Short mmCIF file of C-alpha atoms and ligand atoms in Angstrom, two decimals:
data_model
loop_
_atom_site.label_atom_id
_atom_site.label_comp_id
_atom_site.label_asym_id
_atom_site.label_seq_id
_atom_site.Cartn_x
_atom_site.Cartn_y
_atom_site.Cartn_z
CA UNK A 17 0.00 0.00 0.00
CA UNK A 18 1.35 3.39 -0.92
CA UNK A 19 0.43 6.35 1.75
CA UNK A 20 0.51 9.32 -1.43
CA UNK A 21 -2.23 11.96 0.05
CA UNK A 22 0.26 14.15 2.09
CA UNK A 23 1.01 17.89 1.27
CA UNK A 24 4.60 18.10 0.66
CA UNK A 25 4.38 21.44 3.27
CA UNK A 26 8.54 20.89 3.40
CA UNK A 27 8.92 20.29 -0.42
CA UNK A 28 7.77 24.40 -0.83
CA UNK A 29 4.34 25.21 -3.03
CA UNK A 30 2.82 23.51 -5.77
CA UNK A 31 0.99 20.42 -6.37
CA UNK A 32 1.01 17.65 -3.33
CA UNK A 33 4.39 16.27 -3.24
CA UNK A 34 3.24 12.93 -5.00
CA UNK A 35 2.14 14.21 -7.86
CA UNK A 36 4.97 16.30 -8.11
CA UNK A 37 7.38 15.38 -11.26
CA UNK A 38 10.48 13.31 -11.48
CA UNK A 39 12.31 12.79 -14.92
CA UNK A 40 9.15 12.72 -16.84
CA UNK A 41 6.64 11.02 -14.10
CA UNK A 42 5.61 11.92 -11.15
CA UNK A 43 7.12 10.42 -8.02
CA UNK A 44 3.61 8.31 -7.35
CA UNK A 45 4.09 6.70 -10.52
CA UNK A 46 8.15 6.00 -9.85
CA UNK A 47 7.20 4.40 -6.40
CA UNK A 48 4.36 2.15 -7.74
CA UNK A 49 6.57 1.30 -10.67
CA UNK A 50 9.37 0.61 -7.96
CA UNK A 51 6.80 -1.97 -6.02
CA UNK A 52 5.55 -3.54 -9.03
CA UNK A 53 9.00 -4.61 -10.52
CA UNK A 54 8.99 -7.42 -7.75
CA UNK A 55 7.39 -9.96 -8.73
CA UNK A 56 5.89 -11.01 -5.37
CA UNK A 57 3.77 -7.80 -5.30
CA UNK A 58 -0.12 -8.69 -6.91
CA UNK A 59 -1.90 -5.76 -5.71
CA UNK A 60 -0.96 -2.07 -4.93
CA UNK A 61 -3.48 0.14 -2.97
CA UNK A 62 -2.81 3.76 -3.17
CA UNK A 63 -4.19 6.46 -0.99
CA UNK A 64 -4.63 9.59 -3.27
CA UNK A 65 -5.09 13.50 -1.59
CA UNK A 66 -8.65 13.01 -0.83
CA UNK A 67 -9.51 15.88 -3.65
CA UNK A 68 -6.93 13.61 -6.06
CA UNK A 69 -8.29 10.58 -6.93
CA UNK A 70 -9.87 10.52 -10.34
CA UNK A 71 -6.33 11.97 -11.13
CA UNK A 72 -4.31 9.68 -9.90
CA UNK A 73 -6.40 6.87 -11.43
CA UNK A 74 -5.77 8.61 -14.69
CA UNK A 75 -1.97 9.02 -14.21
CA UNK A 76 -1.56 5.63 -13.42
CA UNK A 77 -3.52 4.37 -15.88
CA UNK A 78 -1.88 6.99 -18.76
CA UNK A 79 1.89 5.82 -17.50
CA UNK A 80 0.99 2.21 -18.58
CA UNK A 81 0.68 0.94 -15.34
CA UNK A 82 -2.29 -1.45 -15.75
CA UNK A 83 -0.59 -4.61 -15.54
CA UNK A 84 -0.83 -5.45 -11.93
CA UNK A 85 -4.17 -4.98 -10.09
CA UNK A 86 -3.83 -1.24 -8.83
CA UNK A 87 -6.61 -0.01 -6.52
CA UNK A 88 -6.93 3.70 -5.59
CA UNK A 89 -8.55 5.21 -2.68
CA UNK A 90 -9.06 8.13 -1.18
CA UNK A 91 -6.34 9.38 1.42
CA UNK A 92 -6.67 10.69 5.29
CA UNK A 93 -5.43 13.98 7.40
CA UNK A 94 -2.32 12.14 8.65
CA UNK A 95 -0.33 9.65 7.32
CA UNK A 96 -1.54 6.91 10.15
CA UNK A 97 -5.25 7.69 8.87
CA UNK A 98 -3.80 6.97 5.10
CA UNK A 99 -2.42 3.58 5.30
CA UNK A 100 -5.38 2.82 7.57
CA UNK A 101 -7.74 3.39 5.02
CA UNK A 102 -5.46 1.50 2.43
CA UNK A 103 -5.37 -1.35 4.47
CA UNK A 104 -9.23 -1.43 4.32
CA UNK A 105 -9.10 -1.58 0.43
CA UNK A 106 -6.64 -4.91 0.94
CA UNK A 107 -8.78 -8.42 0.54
CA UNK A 108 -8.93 -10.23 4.19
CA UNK A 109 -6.80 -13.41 2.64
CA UNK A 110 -3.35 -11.04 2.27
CA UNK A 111 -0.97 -12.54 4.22
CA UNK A 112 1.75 -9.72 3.41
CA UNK A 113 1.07 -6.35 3.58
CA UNK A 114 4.60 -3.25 2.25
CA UNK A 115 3.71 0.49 3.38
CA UNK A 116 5.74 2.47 0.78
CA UNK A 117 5.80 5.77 0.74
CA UNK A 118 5.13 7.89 -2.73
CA UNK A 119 7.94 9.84 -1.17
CA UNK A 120 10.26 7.28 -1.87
CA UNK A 121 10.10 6.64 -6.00
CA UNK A 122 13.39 5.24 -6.32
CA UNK A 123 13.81 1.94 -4.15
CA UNK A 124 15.05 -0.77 -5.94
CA UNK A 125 13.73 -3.90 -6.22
CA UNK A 126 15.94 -5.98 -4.32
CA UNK A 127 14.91 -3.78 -0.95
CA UNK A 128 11.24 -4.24 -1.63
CA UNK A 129 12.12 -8.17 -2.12
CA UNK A 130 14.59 -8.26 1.03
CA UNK A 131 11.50 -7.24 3.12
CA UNK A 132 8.95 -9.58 1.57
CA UNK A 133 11.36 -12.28 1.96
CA UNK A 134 11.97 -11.44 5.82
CA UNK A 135 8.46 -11.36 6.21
CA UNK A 136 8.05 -14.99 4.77
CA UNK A 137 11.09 -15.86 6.58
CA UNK A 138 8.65 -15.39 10.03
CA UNK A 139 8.99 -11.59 11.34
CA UNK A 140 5.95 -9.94 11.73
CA UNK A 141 7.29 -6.74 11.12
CA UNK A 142 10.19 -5.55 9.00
CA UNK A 143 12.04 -1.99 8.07
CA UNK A 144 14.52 -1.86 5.91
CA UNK A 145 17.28 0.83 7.53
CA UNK A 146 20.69 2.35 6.72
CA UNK A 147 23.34 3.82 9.18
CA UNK A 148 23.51 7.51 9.94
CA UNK A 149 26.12 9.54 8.12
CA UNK A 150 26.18 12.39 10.74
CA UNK A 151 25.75 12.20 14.93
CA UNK A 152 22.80 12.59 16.76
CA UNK A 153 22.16 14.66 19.90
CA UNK A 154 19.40 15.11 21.97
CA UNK A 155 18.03 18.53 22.71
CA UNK A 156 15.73 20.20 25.23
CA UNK A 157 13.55 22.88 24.62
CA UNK A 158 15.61 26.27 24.20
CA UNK A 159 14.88 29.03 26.83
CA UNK A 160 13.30 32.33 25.89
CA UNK A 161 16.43 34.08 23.92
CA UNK A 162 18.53 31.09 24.31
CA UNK A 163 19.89 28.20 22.22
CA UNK A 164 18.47 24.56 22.80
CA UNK A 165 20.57 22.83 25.42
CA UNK A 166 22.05 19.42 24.20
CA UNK A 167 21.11 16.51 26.60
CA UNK A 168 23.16 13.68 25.43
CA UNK A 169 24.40 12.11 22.00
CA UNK A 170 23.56 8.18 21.54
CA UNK A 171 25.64 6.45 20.18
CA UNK A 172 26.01 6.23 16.64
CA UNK A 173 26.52 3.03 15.97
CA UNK A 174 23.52 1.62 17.56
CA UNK A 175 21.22 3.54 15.30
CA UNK A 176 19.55 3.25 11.95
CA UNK A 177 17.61 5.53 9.75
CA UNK A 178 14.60 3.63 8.27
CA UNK A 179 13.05 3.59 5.22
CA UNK A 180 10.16 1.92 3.06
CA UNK A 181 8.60 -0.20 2.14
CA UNK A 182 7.82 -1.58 5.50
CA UNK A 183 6.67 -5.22 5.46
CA UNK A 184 3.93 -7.07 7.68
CA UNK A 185 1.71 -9.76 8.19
CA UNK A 186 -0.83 -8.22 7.01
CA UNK A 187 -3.23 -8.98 10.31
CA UNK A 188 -0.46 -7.04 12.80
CA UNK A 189 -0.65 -4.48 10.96
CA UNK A 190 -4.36 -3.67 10.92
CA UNK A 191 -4.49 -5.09 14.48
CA UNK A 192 -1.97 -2.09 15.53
CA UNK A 193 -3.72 0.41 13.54
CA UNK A 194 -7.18 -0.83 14.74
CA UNK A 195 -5.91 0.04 18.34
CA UNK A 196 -4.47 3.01 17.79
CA UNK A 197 -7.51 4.35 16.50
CA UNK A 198 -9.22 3.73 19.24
CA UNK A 199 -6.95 4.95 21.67
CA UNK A 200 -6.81 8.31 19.54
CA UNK A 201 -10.42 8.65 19.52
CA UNK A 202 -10.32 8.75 23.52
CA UNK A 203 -7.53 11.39 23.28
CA UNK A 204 -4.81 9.55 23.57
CA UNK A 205 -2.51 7.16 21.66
CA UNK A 206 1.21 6.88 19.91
CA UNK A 207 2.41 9.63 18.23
CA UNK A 208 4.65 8.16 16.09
CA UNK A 209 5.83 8.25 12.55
CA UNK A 210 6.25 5.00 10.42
CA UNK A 211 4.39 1.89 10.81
CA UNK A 212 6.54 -0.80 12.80
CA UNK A 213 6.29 2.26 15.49
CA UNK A 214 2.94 1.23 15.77
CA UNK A 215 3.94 -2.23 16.25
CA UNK A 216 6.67 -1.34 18.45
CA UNK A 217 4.43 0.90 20.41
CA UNK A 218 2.13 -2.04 21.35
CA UNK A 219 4.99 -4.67 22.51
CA UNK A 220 5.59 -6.11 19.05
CA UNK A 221 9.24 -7.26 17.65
CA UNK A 222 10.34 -5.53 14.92
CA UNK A 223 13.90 -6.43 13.02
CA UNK A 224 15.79 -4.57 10.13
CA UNK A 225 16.87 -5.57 6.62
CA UNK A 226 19.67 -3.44 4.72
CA UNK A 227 17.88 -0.54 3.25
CA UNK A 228 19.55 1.39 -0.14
CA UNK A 229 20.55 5.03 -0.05
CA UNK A 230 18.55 5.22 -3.30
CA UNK A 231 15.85 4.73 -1.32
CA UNK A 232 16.25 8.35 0.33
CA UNK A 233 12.95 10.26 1.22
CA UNK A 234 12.12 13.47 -1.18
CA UNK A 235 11.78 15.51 1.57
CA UNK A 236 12.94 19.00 0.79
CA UNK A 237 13.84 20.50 -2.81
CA UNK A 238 16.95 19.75 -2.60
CA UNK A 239 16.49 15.79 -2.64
CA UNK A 240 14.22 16.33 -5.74
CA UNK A 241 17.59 17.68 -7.59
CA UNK A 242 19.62 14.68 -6.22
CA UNK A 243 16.05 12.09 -6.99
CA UNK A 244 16.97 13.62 -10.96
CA UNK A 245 20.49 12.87 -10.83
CA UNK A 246 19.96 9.62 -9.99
CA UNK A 247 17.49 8.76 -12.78
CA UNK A 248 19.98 10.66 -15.10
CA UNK A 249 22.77 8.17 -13.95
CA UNK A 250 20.79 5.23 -14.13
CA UNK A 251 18.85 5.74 -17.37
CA UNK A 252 22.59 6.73 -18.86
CA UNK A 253 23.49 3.00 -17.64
CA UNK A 254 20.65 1.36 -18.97
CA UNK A 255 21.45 2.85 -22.47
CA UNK A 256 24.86 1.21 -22.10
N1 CTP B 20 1.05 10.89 3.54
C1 CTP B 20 -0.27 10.45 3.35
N2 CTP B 20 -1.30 11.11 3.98
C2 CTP B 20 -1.05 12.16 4.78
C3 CTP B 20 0.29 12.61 4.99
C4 CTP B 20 1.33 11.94 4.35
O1 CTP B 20 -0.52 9.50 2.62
N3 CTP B 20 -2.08 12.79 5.34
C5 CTP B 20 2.14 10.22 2.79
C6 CTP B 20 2.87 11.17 1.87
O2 CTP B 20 2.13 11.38 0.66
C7 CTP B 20 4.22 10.51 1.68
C8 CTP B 20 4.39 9.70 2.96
O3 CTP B 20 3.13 9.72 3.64
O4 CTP B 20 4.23 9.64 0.56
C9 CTP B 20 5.52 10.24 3.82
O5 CTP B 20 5.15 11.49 4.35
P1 CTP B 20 5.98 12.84 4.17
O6 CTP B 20 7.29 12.61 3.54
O7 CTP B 20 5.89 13.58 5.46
O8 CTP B 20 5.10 13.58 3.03
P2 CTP B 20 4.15 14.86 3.21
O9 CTP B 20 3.35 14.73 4.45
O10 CTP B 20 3.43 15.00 1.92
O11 CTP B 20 5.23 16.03 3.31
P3 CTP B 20 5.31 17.19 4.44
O12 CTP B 20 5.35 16.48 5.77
O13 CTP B 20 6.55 17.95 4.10
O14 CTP B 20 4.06 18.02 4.27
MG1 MG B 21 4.34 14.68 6.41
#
């Protein structure tokens, strides 16, 4: 399932940040693309911006992707609320369930198929994750007129930055999801950001696969410049 109805606040103005154009395409259509090249992947379920839907139906069906079963629904007001309503769109019998994010159109295909094969391998939850590049440190909350205090620095070594897809079986993940929407509609619940938080949240192992760097996050403009390069480089290499 592909969570595509966010905003793209951080990615500056113009159209929501998955419709937004890489190399020819926009980054929706990369990341489907990117899922559908495994060949373990039947089904993709994307959540559109809620006003986007009969458009994304068209761009997927005008950039030839009608060869696996592609189902398109209409996103939420957070990214949780997305992937819960794609899960909802996903047939009962689906024993795997990948959260990929629009966000990310260039994952290769042996990271989607590292996860699936973890999943079928017996984890219940799986994130594919790189190791940090700069330190961490903890902050507090600065002072009026002051600069935020660091608190500590973990170490480095111990931690990963994750990416998508995220794989599950498929009934953890809706179980999570079902409970924290309940828990959010009396006030309270996780706030966190991916899915396996959810799963992590409620007592639930979760392990790690090697992620890519290709499979970086468009986040801000400048990682739409270095999403180009990338496509330059490896559409150069195909040609050879
Ligand atoms: N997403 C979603 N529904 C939301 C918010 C986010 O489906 N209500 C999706 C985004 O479309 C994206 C993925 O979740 O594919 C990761 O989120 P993020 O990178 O934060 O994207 P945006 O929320 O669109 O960007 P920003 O936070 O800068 O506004
Ligand atoms: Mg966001």
């Amino acid at each position: 399932m592909v969570p595509a109805a966010g905003r793209g606040e951080r990615l500056g103005p113009g159209a929501p940040k998955a419709l937004r154009e890489l190399g020819g395409a926009p980054l929706l259509v990369h990341a489907v693309r990117a899922l559908a090249r495994s060949r373990s992947v039947g089904l993709v379920v994307v959540a559109a911006p809620p006003a986007g839907v009969a458009e994304v139906v068209g761009l997927l069906d005008s950039h030839g992707l009608d060869g696996k079963d592609i189902r398109v629904v209409a996103g939420g007001a957070t990214r949780q609320e997305s992937v819960r309503l794609g899960l909802a769109a996903i047939p009962e019998q689906t024993e795997i369930v990948l959260v990929h994010d629009a966000a990310r159109p260039l994952v290769p295909v042996e990271v989607v198929d590292a996860v699936i094969g973890a999943v079928r391998g017996g984890a219940g939850a799986v994130v594919p994750a790189v190791p940090l590049a700069d330190t961490v440190k903890r902050v507090g909350p600065a002072g009026p007129g002051r600069p935020e205090p660091v608190l500590d620095t973990p170490d480095r070594a111990t931690l990963r930055a994750v990416q998508t897809p995220q794989g599950f079986r498929r009934e953890l993940l809706a179980e999570v999801h079902a409970k924290a929407l309940a828990e959010a509609e009396s006030g309270g619940g996780p706030a966190v950001t991916d899915d396996a938080g959810l799963v992590e949240w409620y007592g639930g192992q979760v392990v790690v696969v090697p992620g890519h760097e290709e499979a970086f996050k468009v986040t801000r403009p400048l990682d739409l410049v270095l999403a180009e390069a990338v496509l330059t480089r490896r559409r150069a290499s195909d040609g050879f």
